[in-house]
CSV table of C-alpha atoms in Angstrom, one decimal:
chain,number,residue,atom,x,y,z
A,12,MET,CA,55.5,113.9,78.1
A,13,PRO,CA,53.5,110.6,76.9
A,14,ARG,CA,55.5,107.5,76.1
A,15,ALA,CA,53.0,106.5,72.8
A,16,THR,CA,49.8,106.7,71.6
A,17,VAL,CA,47.3,104.0,72.6
A,18,LEU,CA,43.9,103.8,71.0
A,19,LEU,CA,41.5,101.3,73.4
A,20,THR,CA,38.2,100.1,72.2
A,21,GLU,CA,35.7,98.9,74.6
A,22,ASP,CA,32.1,99.3,75.0
A,23,ASP,CA,32.6,98.6,78.6
A,24,PRO,CA,32.2,102.2,80.5
A,25,SER,CA,33.8,100.6,83.0
A,26,VAL,CA,36.5,98.6,81.6
A,27,LEU,CA,37.0,101.5,79.2
A,28,GLU,CA,37.2,103.5,82.0
A,29,SER,CA,39.8,101.0,84.2
A,30,VAL,CA,41.9,100.2,81.3
A,31,GLY,CA,42.1,103.4,80.1
A,32,ASP,CA,43.5,105.6,83.8
A,33,ALA,CA,45.4,102.5,84.0
A,34,LEU,CA,47.6,103.0,80.7
A,35,GLN,CA,47.2,107.0,81.7
A,36,ASP,CA,48.8,106.5,85.3
A,37,ALA,CA,51.5,104.3,82.9
A,38,GLY,CA,52.4,107.9,81.0
A,39,TYR,CA,51.1,106.8,77.9
A,40,GLU,CA,48.5,109.2,75.8
A,41,VAL,CA,45.2,107.0,75.5
A,42,LEU,CA,42.0,108.0,72.8
A,43,ARG,CA,38.8,105.9,74.1
A,44,ALA,CA,36.3,104.8,71.5
A,45,PRO,CA,33.1,102.5,72.8
A,46,SER,CA,32.3,101.5,69.0
A,47,SER,CA,34.4,100.2,66.2
A,48,ARG,CA,33.0,102.8,64.3
A,49,GLU,CA,34.6,106.0,66.3
A,50,ALA,CA,38.1,103.5,66.5
A,51,LEU,CA,38.2,104.1,63.0
A,52,LEU,CA,37.8,108.1,63.1
A,53,LYS,CA,39.9,108.4,66.1
A,54,LEU,CA,42.9,106.3,63.6
A,55,SER,CA,45.7,107.5,62.6
A,56,ASP,CA,49.5,107.7,61.6
A,57,ALA,CA,50.0,108.6,65.5
A,58,VAL,CA,48.5,106.3,67.0
A,59,HIS,CA,51.4,103.5,67.9
A,60,LEU,CA,48.6,100.6,69.3
A,61,LEU,CA,45.5,99.2,68.8
A,62,ILE,CA,43.4,97.9,72.2
A,63,THR,CA,40.2,96.3,71.2
A,64,ASP,CA,37.5,93.9,72.7
A,65,LEU,CA,36.7,91.6,70.6
A,66,TRP,CA,32.9,91.9,71.1
A,67,LEU,CA,32.1,95.3,69.9
A,68,PRO,CA,28.5,96.0,69.0
A,69,GLY,CA,28.1,96.9,65.2
A,70,VAL,CA,31.7,96.4,63.4
A,71,ASP,CA,33.4,93.6,65.9
A,72,GLY,CA,37.1,93.8,67.0
A,73,LEU,CA,37.9,91.2,64.5
A,74,ALA,CA,36.8,93.5,61.7
A,75,LEU,CA,38.5,96.6,63.2
A,76,LEU,CA,41.4,94.8,63.6
A,77,THR,CA,41.6,93.9,60.5
A,78,GLU,CA,40.2,97.5,58.5
A,79,ALA,CA,43.1,99.0,60.9
A,80,LYS,CA,45.6,96.6,59.4
A,81,GLN,CA,44.9,97.5,56.4
A,82,ARG,CA,45.5,101.2,56.8
A,83,HIS,CA,48.1,101.1,59.2
A,84,PRO,CA,50.2,97.8,58.5
A,85,LEU,CA,52.4,98.8,61.3
A,86,LEU,CA,50.2,99.3,63.2
A,87,GLU,CA,50.3,96.5,67.0
A,88,VAL,CA,46.8,95.1,68.1
A,89,VAL,CA,45.7,93.4,71.6
A,90,LEU,CA,42.9,91.9,71.6
A,91,ILE,CA,40.4,92.0,74.4
A,92,THR,CA,38.2,88.3,75.2
A,93,GLY,CA,35.5,87.2,77.5
A,94,ASN,CA,35.4,83.5,75.4
A,95,ALA,CA,37.3,81.0,77.6
A,96,THR,CA,38.3,79.4,75.1
A,97,VAL,CA,40.0,82.2,73.3
A,98,GLN,CA,39.0,80.5,70.0
A,99,SER,CA,38.2,84.3,68.3
A,100,ALA,CA,41.5,85.6,70.0
A,101,ILE,CA,42.9,82.8,68.2
A,102,GLN,CA,41.8,83.6,65.1
A,103,ALA,CA,42.5,87.1,65.8
A,104,MET,CA,46.2,86.6,66.3
A,105,LYS,CA,46.1,84.9,62.6
A,106,ALA,CA,45.0,88.0,61.4
A,107,GLY,CA,47.2,89.7,62.6
A,108,ALA,CA,46.6,90.9,66.8
A,109,PHE,CA,50.1,90.7,68.7
A,110,ASP,CA,48.6,88.9,71.6
A,111,TYR,CA,45.1,88.8,73.3
A,112,LEU,CA,44.1,89.5,76.8
A,113,THR,CA,41.1,87.0,78.4
A,114,LYS,CA,38.9,88.9,81.1
A,115,PRO,CA,39.2,89.7,84.0
A,116,PHE,CA,42.7,91.1,83.9
A,117,THR,CA,44.8,93.1,86.2
A,118,PRO,CA,46.9,96.7,85.6
A,119,PRO,CA,50.3,95.0,85.2
A,120,ASP,CA,48.7,92.3,83.0
A,121,ILE,CA,47.5,95.4,80.1
A,122,LEU,CA,50.9,97.1,81.0
A,123,ASP,CA,53.0,94.3,80.7
A,124,VAL,CA,51.0,93.7,76.9
A,125,VAL,CA,51.5,96.8,76.0
A,126,GLU,CA,55.1,96.9,76.5
A,127,ARG,CA,55.6,94.3,74.7
A,128,ALA,CA,53.5,94.9,72.0
A,129,LEU,CA,55.2,98.7,71.3
A,130,GLU,CA,58.8,96.6,71.5
A,131,HIS,CA,57.7,94.4,68.9
A,132,ARG,CA,56.4,98.1,67.0
A,133,ARG,CA,60.0,99.3,67.4
A,134,LEU,CA,62.0,95.8,66.3
A,135,ARG,CA,59.4,95.9,63.1
A,136,GLU,CA,59.8,99.4,62.2
A,137,GLU,CA,63.8,99.0,62.5
A,138,ILE,CA,63.4,95.9,59.8
A,139,THR,CA,61.4,97.5,57.5
A,140,ARG,CA,63.7,100.9,57.1
A,141,TRP,CA,66.8,97.9,57.2
A,142,ARG,CA,64.7,96.1,54.4
A,143,GLU,CA,63.9,99.6,52.6
A,144,HIS,CA,67.8,101.0,52.4
A,145,GLY,CA,69.4,97.8,52.6
A,146,ASP,CA,72.4,100.0,53.9
A,147,GLU,CA,75.3,99.0,56.5
A,148,GLN,CA,74.0,102.2,58.5
A,149,THR,CA,70.5,100.4,59.4
A,150,ALA,CA,72.3,97.0,59.3
A,151,THR,CA,74.1,98.6,62.1
A,152,GLN,CA,71.2,100.0,63.9
A,153,ILE,CA,69.7,96.7,64.0
A,154,ARG,CA,73.0,95.4,65.3
A,155,ASN,CA,72.9,97.4,68.2
A,156,LEU,CA,69.6,96.5,69.3
A,157,ILE,CA,71.6,93.1,70.4
A,158,GLY,CA,74.8,94.5,71.1
A,159,ARG,CA,79.0,94.8,70.2
A,160,SER,CA,80.4,91.6,72.6
A,161,PRO,CA,81.9,88.8,70.8
A,162,LYS,CA,78.5,87.0,72.2
A,163,MET,CA,76.1,89.5,70.9
A,164,GLN,CA,77.7,89.3,67.8
A,165,ALA,CA,77.1,85.6,67.6
A,166,ILE,CA,73.5,85.7,68.6
A,167,TYR,CA,73.7,88.4,65.7
A,168,ASP,CA,75.8,85.6,63.0
A,169,THR,CA,73.2,82.8,64.5
A,170,ILE,CA,69.7,84.7,63.6
A,171,HIS,CA,70.7,86.1,60.0
A,172,ARG,CA,72.0,82.4,58.8
A,173,VAL,CA,69.4,80.2,60.7
A,174,ALA,CA,66.3,82.8,59.8
A,175,PRO,CA,66.3,81.5,56.2
A,176,PHE,CA,65.5,77.7,57.0
A,177,LYS,CA,62.9,75.9,58.4
A,178,SER,CA,64.7,74.7,61.2
A,179,THR,CA,63.4,74.5,65.1
A,180,VAL,CA,65.5,76.8,67.6
A,181,LEU,CA,65.6,76.5,71.1
A,182,VAL,CA,66.3,80.0,73.4
A,183,THR,CA,67.7,80.1,76.9
A,184,GLY,CA,67.8,82.6,79.1
A,185,GLU,CA,67.5,84.7,82.3
A,186,SER,CA,64.4,86.8,82.1
A,187,GLY,CA,64.5,90.0,80.0
A,188,THR,CA,67.5,89.2,78.0
A,189,GLY,CA,65.8,89.4,75.1
A,190,LYS,CA,64.5,86.1,74.2
A,191,GLU,CA,61.3,86.9,73.0
A,192,MET,CA,62.9,90.2,70.8
A,193,VAL,CA,65.4,87.1,69.1
A,194,VAL,CA,62.3,84.9,68.3
A,195,ARG,CA,60.6,87.4,66.1
A,196,ALA,CA,63.8,89.0,64.5
A,197,ILE,CA,63.9,85.3,63.0
A,198,HIS,CA,60.4,85.3,61.7
A,199,GLU,CA,60.2,88.8,60.3
A,200,LEU,CA,63.9,87.9,58.3
A,201,SER,CA,62.5,84.5,57.6
A,202,PRO,CA,60.4,83.4,53.7
A,203,ARG,CA,58.1,83.5,56.4
A,204,LYS,CA,57.0,87.2,57.9
A,205,ASN,CA,54.4,87.5,55.4
A,206,GLY,CA,52.6,84.3,57.0
A,207,PRO,CA,51.0,84.4,60.4
A,208,PHE,CA,53.1,84.6,63.9
A,209,VAL,CA,51.0,82.9,67.0
A,210,ALA,CA,53.2,83.1,70.5
A,211,ILE,CA,51.5,81.2,73.1
A,212,ASN,CA,53.1,81.0,77.1
A,213,CYS,CA,53.1,78.0,78.0
A,214,ALA,CA,53.4,79.1,81.8
A,215,ALA,CA,50.5,81.0,81.6
A,216,VAL,CA,47.9,78.1,80.7
A,217,PRO,CA,46.3,76.0,82.8
A,218,ALA,CA,48.0,72.3,82.5
A,219,SER,CA,44.1,70.6,81.9
A,220,ILE,CA,43.9,72.7,78.7
A,221,ILE,CA,46.9,73.4,77.3
A,222,GLU,CA,46.3,70.4,74.5
A,223,SER,CA,43.5,72.1,73.3
A,224,GLU,CA,44.9,74.9,73.0
A,225,LEU,CA,47.7,73.9,70.9
A,226,PHE,CA,46.8,71.0,69.0
A,227,GLY,CA,42.4,72.6,69.0
A,228,HIS,CA,39.4,70.4,69.2
A,229,GLU,CA,35.8,69.0,68.6
A,230,ARG,CA,32.5,69.2,69.6
A,231,GLY,CA,32.1,67.0,72.7
A,232,ALA,CA,35.7,66.2,73.3
A,233,PHE,CA,35.4,67.8,77.1
A,234,THR,CA,32.8,69.4,79.1
A,235,GLY,CA,32.5,72.3,77.5
A,236,ALA,CA,33.6,71.9,74.5
A,237,SER,CA,30.2,73.2,72.7
A,238,ALA,CA,31.8,73.8,69.1
A,239,ARG,CA,35.6,72.9,67.1
A,240,ALA,CA,37.7,74.7,68.3
A,241,MET,CA,41.1,76.0,66.5
A,242,GLY,CA,44.4,75.8,68.3
A,243,TYR,CA,47.0,77.5,68.1
A,244,PHE,CA,49.3,75.1,65.8
A,245,GLU,CA,46.8,75.4,62.8
A,246,ALA,CA,46.2,78.7,63.4
A,247,ALA,CA,50.4,79.0,62.8
A,248,ASN,CA,50.0,77.2,59.5
A,249,HIS,CA,52.0,78.6,56.5
A,250,GLY,CA,54.1,81.1,59.9
A,251,THR,CA,55.9,80.8,63.1
A,252,LEU,CA,54.5,78.9,65.7
A,253,PHE,CA,56.4,80.7,68.9
A,254,ILE,CA,55.8,77.9,72.6
A,255,ASP,CA,57.6,80.4,75.6
A,256,GLU,CA,57.7,78.2,78.6
A,257,VAL,CA,58.4,74.9,76.9
A,258,GLY,CA,59.3,73.1,80.0
A,259,GLU,CA,56.2,73.8,81.1
A,260,LEU,CA,55.0,71.3,79.3
A,261,ASP,CA,53.4,67.9,80.8
A,262,LEU,CA,54.8,64.3,79.5
A,263,ALA,CA,52.1,63.4,77.7
A,264,VAL,CA,51.9,67.1,75.7
A,265,GLN,CA,55.0,66.4,75.0
A,266,ALA,CA,54.8,63.7,73.0
A,267,LYS,CA,52.2,64.7,71.2
A,268,LEU,CA,54.4,68.0,69.9
A,269,LEU,CA,57.4,65.5,69.6
A,270,ARG,CA,55.0,63.8,66.7
A,271,VAL,CA,53.8,67.4,64.7
A,272,LEU,CA,57.7,68.3,65.2
A,273,GLU,CA,58.4,65.1,62.9
A,274,THR,CA,55.4,64.1,61.0
A,275,GLY,CA,54.2,67.8,60.7
A,276,THR,CA,50.9,66.0,62.1
A,277,PHE,CA,48.9,66.2,64.9
A,278,ILE,CA,45.2,64.9,65.9
A,279,PRO,CA,42.5,66.9,67.3
A,280,VAL,CA,41.4,66.4,71.3
A,281,GLY,CA,38.2,64.2,70.9
A,282,SER,CA,39.3,63.9,66.9
A,283,THR,CA,40.6,60.5,65.4
A,284,LYS,CA,41.0,62.6,61.9
A,285,GLU,CA,44.7,63.5,61.4
A,286,LYS,CA,45.9,67.0,60.5
A,287,SER,CA,48.8,68.5,58.6
A,288,VAL,CA,50.3,72.0,58.9
A,289,ASP,CA,53.8,73.3,57.6
A,290,VAL,CA,54.3,75.4,60.9
A,291,ARG,CA,58.2,76.6,62.2
A,292,VAL,CA,58.6,76.1,66.0
A,293,LEU,CA,60.3,78.6,67.7
A,294,ALA,CA,60.6,78.1,71.4
A,295,ALA,CA,62.0,79.6,74.9
A,296,THR,CA,62.5,78.4,78.2
A,297,ASN,CA,64.4,80.2,81.1
A,298,SER,CA,64.9,76.3,83.0
A,299,ASP,CA,68.3,74.4,82.0
A,300,LEU,CA,66.3,71.8,80.0
A,301,GLN,CA,68.9,69.1,80.1
A,302,LEU,CA,68.3,69.5,83.8
A,303,ALA,CA,64.9,69.1,83.3
A,304,VAL,CA,66.1,65.5,81.1
A,305,ASP,CA,67.6,64.4,83.6
A,306,TYR,CA,65.0,64.4,86.1
A,307,ARG,CA,63.1,62.8,83.3
A,308,HIS,CA,60.9,65.8,83.6
A,309,PHE,CA,61.4,66.8,79.6
A,310,ARG,CA,61.4,64.2,77.3
A,311,SER,CA,65.3,63.5,75.8
A,312,ASP,CA,63.5,63.2,72.3
A,313,LEU,CA,62.0,66.3,72.3
A,314,PHE,CA,64.7,67.8,73.8
A,315,TYR,CA,67.4,66.9,71.0
A,316,ARG,CA,64.9,67.6,68.4
A,317,LEU,CA,63.7,70.8,69.5
A,318,ASN,CA,67.4,72.3,70.5
A,319,VAL,CA,68.7,71.9,66.5
A,320,VAL,CA,69.6,75.3,66.8
A,321,HIS,CA,70.2,77.0,70.4
A,322,ILE,CA,70.9,80.3,70.7
A,323,ASP,CA,71.0,81.0,74.9
A,324,MET,CA,70.9,85.0,76.2
A,325,PRO,CA,73.8,85.9,78.4
A,326,PRO,CA,72.6,88.0,81.4
A,327,LEU,CA,74.0,91.7,81.0
A,328,ARG,CA,75.6,91.4,84.0
A,329,ASP,CA,78.3,88.7,81.7
A,330,ARG,CA,78.6,91.8,78.9
A,331,ILE,CA,79.0,94.6,80.5
A,332,GLU,CA,80.8,95.6,77.6
A,333,ASP,CA,77.5,96.2,75.9
A,334,VAL,CA,76.4,98.8,78.5
A,335,PRO,CA,77.5,101.9,76.7
A,336,LEU,CA,76.5,101.4,73.4
A,337,LEU,CA,72.4,99.6,75.0
A,338,VAL,CA,72.3,103.0,77.4
A,339,ARG,CA,73.0,105.1,74.4
A,340,ASN,CA,70.9,103.2,71.8
A,341,LEU,CA,67.9,103.5,74.3
A,342,LEU,CA,68.3,107.0,75.2
A,343,GLU,CA,68.0,107.3,71.2
A,344,ARG,CA,64.5,105.4,70.8
A,345,LEU,CA,63.6,106.4,74.2
A,346,CYS,CA,63.6,110.1,73.4
A,347,ALA,CA,62.9,110.3,70.1
A,348,GLU,CA,59.4,108.4,72.0
A,349,HIS,CA,59.0,111.2,74.5
A,350,LYS,CA,59.6,113.8,72.1
A,351,LEU,CA,62.9,115.0,73.7
A,352,ARG,CA,66.0,116.2,73.1
A,353,VAL,CA,68.6,112.6,74.1
A,354,PRO,CA,71.4,114.1,76.7
A,355,ASP,CA,74.5,113.2,77.6
A,356,VAL,CA,75.9,110.5,80.3
A,357,ASP,CA,79.0,111.6,82.6
A,358,GLU,CA,81.5,109.5,83.4
A,359,LYS,CA,80.5,108.2,86.9
A,360,ALA,CA,77.3,107.4,85.6
A,361,LEU,CA,78.0,105.7,83.4
A,362,GLU,CA,80.4,103.5,85.3
A,363,ALA,CA,77.4,102.8,88.0
A,364,LEU,CA,75.5,101.6,84.9
A,365,GLN,CA,78.0,98.8,84.2
A,366,ARG,CA,79.0,97.7,87.8
A,367,TYR,CA,75.6,97.3,89.0
A,368,THR,CA,74.3,94.3,88.5
A,369,TRP,CA,71.0,94.5,86.5
A,370,PRO,CA,68.8,91.0,87.7
A,371,GLY,CA,66.3,92.3,85.1
A,372,ASN,CA,68.6,92.5,82.1
A,373,VAL,CA,67.9,94.6,78.6
A,374,ARG,CA,64.6,95.0,80.5
A,375,GLU,CA,65.3,96.3,83.5
A,376,LEU,CA,67.8,98.9,82.0
A,377,ARG,CA,65.2,100.4,79.4
A,378,ASN,CA,63.0,101.1,82.1
A,379,THR,CA,65.7,102.3,84.7
A,380,LEU,CA,67.1,105.1,81.8
A,381,GLU,CA,62.9,105.8,80.8
A,382,ALA,CA,62.5,106.9,85.0
A,383,VAL,CA,65.8,109.1,84.6
A,384,LEU,CA,64.7,110.3,81.6
A,385,ILE,CA,61.1,111.8,82.7
A,386,LEU,CA,61.5,112.7,86.3
A,387,GLY,CA,64.5,114.9,84.9
A,388,GLN,CA,64.8,116.0,81.9
A,389,LYS,CA,68.5,117.2,81.8
A,390,PRO,CA,71.1,117.7,79.5
A,391,LEU,CA,73.2,115.6,81.1
A,392,ILE,CA,72.5,112.2,83.0
A,393,THR,CA,74.8,112.4,86.3
A,394,ASP,CA,75.0,109.2,89.0
A,395,VAL,CA,73.0,111.8,90.9
A,396,ASP,CA,70.5,111.3,88.4
A,397,LEU,CA,70.1,107.1,89.3
A,398,PRO,CA,68.3,105.2,91.8
A,399,GLU,CA,69.8,104.7,94.4
A,400,HIS,CA,70.1,101.1,94.5
A,401,VAL,CA,72.6,101.6,91.1
A,402,ARG,CA,74.4,104.3,92.5
A,403,ARG,CA,75.5,102.0,95.5
A,404,ALA,CA,76.6,99.4,92.9
A,405,VAL,CA,79.5,101.7,92.3
A,406,GLY,CA,83.5,100.8,93.4
A,407,GLY,CA,81.8,96.7,94.1
A,408,THR,CA,81.7,97.5,97.5
A,409,ALA,CA,79.3,95.4,100.4
A,410,THR,CA,76.4,98.4,99.4
A,411,GLY,CA,76.7,97.4,96.1
A,412,GLY,CA,76.0,94.4,96.5
A,413,PRO,CA,73.8,92.1,94.0
A,414,ALA,CA,70.3,93.9,93.6
A,415,PRO,CA,67.1,92.3,95.4
A,416,ALA,CA,66.4,90.4,93.4
A,417,VAL,CA,69.1,88.4,93.2
A,418,ASP,CA,69.1,88.4,96.7
A,419,LEU,CA,65.7,86.6,96.7
A,420,ASP,CA,67.0,84.0,94.0
A,421,VAL,CA,69.7,83.1,95.9
A,422,ALA,CA,67.2,82.6,99.9
A,423,GLU,CA,65.2,80.6,97.3
A,424,LYS,CA,67.9,78.4,96.1
A,425,GLU,CA,69.7,78.1,99.9
A,426,THR,CA,64.5,77.1,100.6
A,427,ILE,CA,65.2,74.6,98.5
A,428,ASP,CA,68.3,72.8,98.7
A,429,LYS,CA,67.8,73.1,102.7
A,430,ALA,CA,64.7,71.4,101.9
A,431,LEU,CA,65.9,68.6,100.1
A,432,ARG,CA,68.8,68.0,102.8
A,433,GLN,CA,66.5,67.3,104.9
A,434,THR,CA,63.6,65.0,103.2
A,435,GLY,CA,67.1,62.9,102.1
A,436,GLY,CA,67.2,64.3,98.1
A,437,ASP,CA,63.1,63.0,98.2
A,438,ARG,CA,61.4,65.5,95.7
A,439,ASN,CA,58.2,64.1,96.8
A,440,ARG,CA,58.0,64.8,101.0
A,441,ALA,CA,60.1,68.0,99.7
A,442,ALA,CA,57.7,69.3,97.5
A,443,GLN,CA,55.6,69.1,100.6
A,444,LEU,CA,57.5,70.9,103.1
A,445,LEU,CA,57.6,73.5,100.7
A,446,ASN,CA,54.0,73.4,100.0
A,447,VAL,CA,54.5,73.8,96.1
A,448,SER,CA,53.4,70.9,93.5
A,449,VAL,CA,56.0,68.3,92.2
A,450,ARG,CA,55.9,70.3,89.2
A,451,THR,CA,57.1,73.4,90.5
A,452,LEU,CA,59.8,71.5,92.6
A,453,TYR,CA,61.6,69.9,89.7
A,454,ARG,CA,61.3,73.2,87.1
A,455,LYS,CA,62.9,75.7,90.2
A,456,MET,CA,65.0,72.8,90.8
A,457,ALA,CA,66.0,73.2,87.1
A,458,ARG,CA,66.2,76.8,87.2
A,459,PHE,CA,68.8,76.9,90.2
A,460,GLY,CA,70.9,74.1,89.0
A,461,LEU,CA,70.2,71.5,92.1
A,462,ARG,CA,70.1,68.0,91.5
């Protein structure tokens, strides 16, 4: 059964074919349209996600986005752009696009953004039902997305306490723990929910252009700046700006970010005129920013300004009591998506799921359950249906030790520690020895808690 229906709109036949095939291979039902006009004809409530090129003949992608969102408010939209400045893509995000992809991109790039967009749609649907009904049953559904362990209930309460205010929030935690889900939930539950939600991943933007991306630039500000460009702060005016991997910002950009947080003003690159914005900033990182402050890699004043409210997402292995609830909740949502009957889970399978360390956290759990559903389609999930590395975890024996991803982390930490010891703690020489930049070394040291 198809996972979800994606409407792909692209006038380049080769891109339409390659992206469409990648989505189909991943299990999505794909509707293809070479123009906005044909896309509008195929658009219906059955379509979960629209992926469209920004530049299309006739009605362009931005107009298609606007029309599609008017007809189907819950529809998620991802823009494809060939613009290096992504200026039009920023405008599209302000108009309601979930995210954008810049050509060229790889199949993993498109599959990642599709998964995140559909997860966001599911969250919005849950929140919409909660707002419409306002009953305890729907509130419980939202709560179950997070978990019932004391740690996660504290996070749930914090989300609801902080959502009505403009305070900055710093969300920390490993990959796959749900940092972006928490950030989007704060926005959706806030008075800014009808304003733009704009997201930038600092790790995915070259350091040479991150200042321009955040604050915009004037024509002639640098080579290739042929026109004025709006930045993410301006695009997020009267809404929320989500700065993911904030620890990747260099010190000069950190200073500018601090100013806009303190004064609500900034100066675009190449300009002398100050701009004012009303933006709530939510930030996330999987690094130890306090350690980065100790290394003088991150400004202490910016850290304290971002860390007004701190939400630390625990890894799934530290809240294993939530696994049964998450398994049930994820199975119900996956079966609704695939139009399958919800299976039962026997005791040995549940024990295996609770013993496994889940290095990829909730994201890995969801993907594992989806594979079990699709490949098995049985009324009862047993331990035999689970992947071998999950089954091996039962009993906590040597064969059921940490998953490969955790072993790789340990190996990387040991390699960095060895390089630091060999160089007497000289981080510049250690970076050369490891063939990485000093910036990357600092980030990895912060991640692994090395001093």
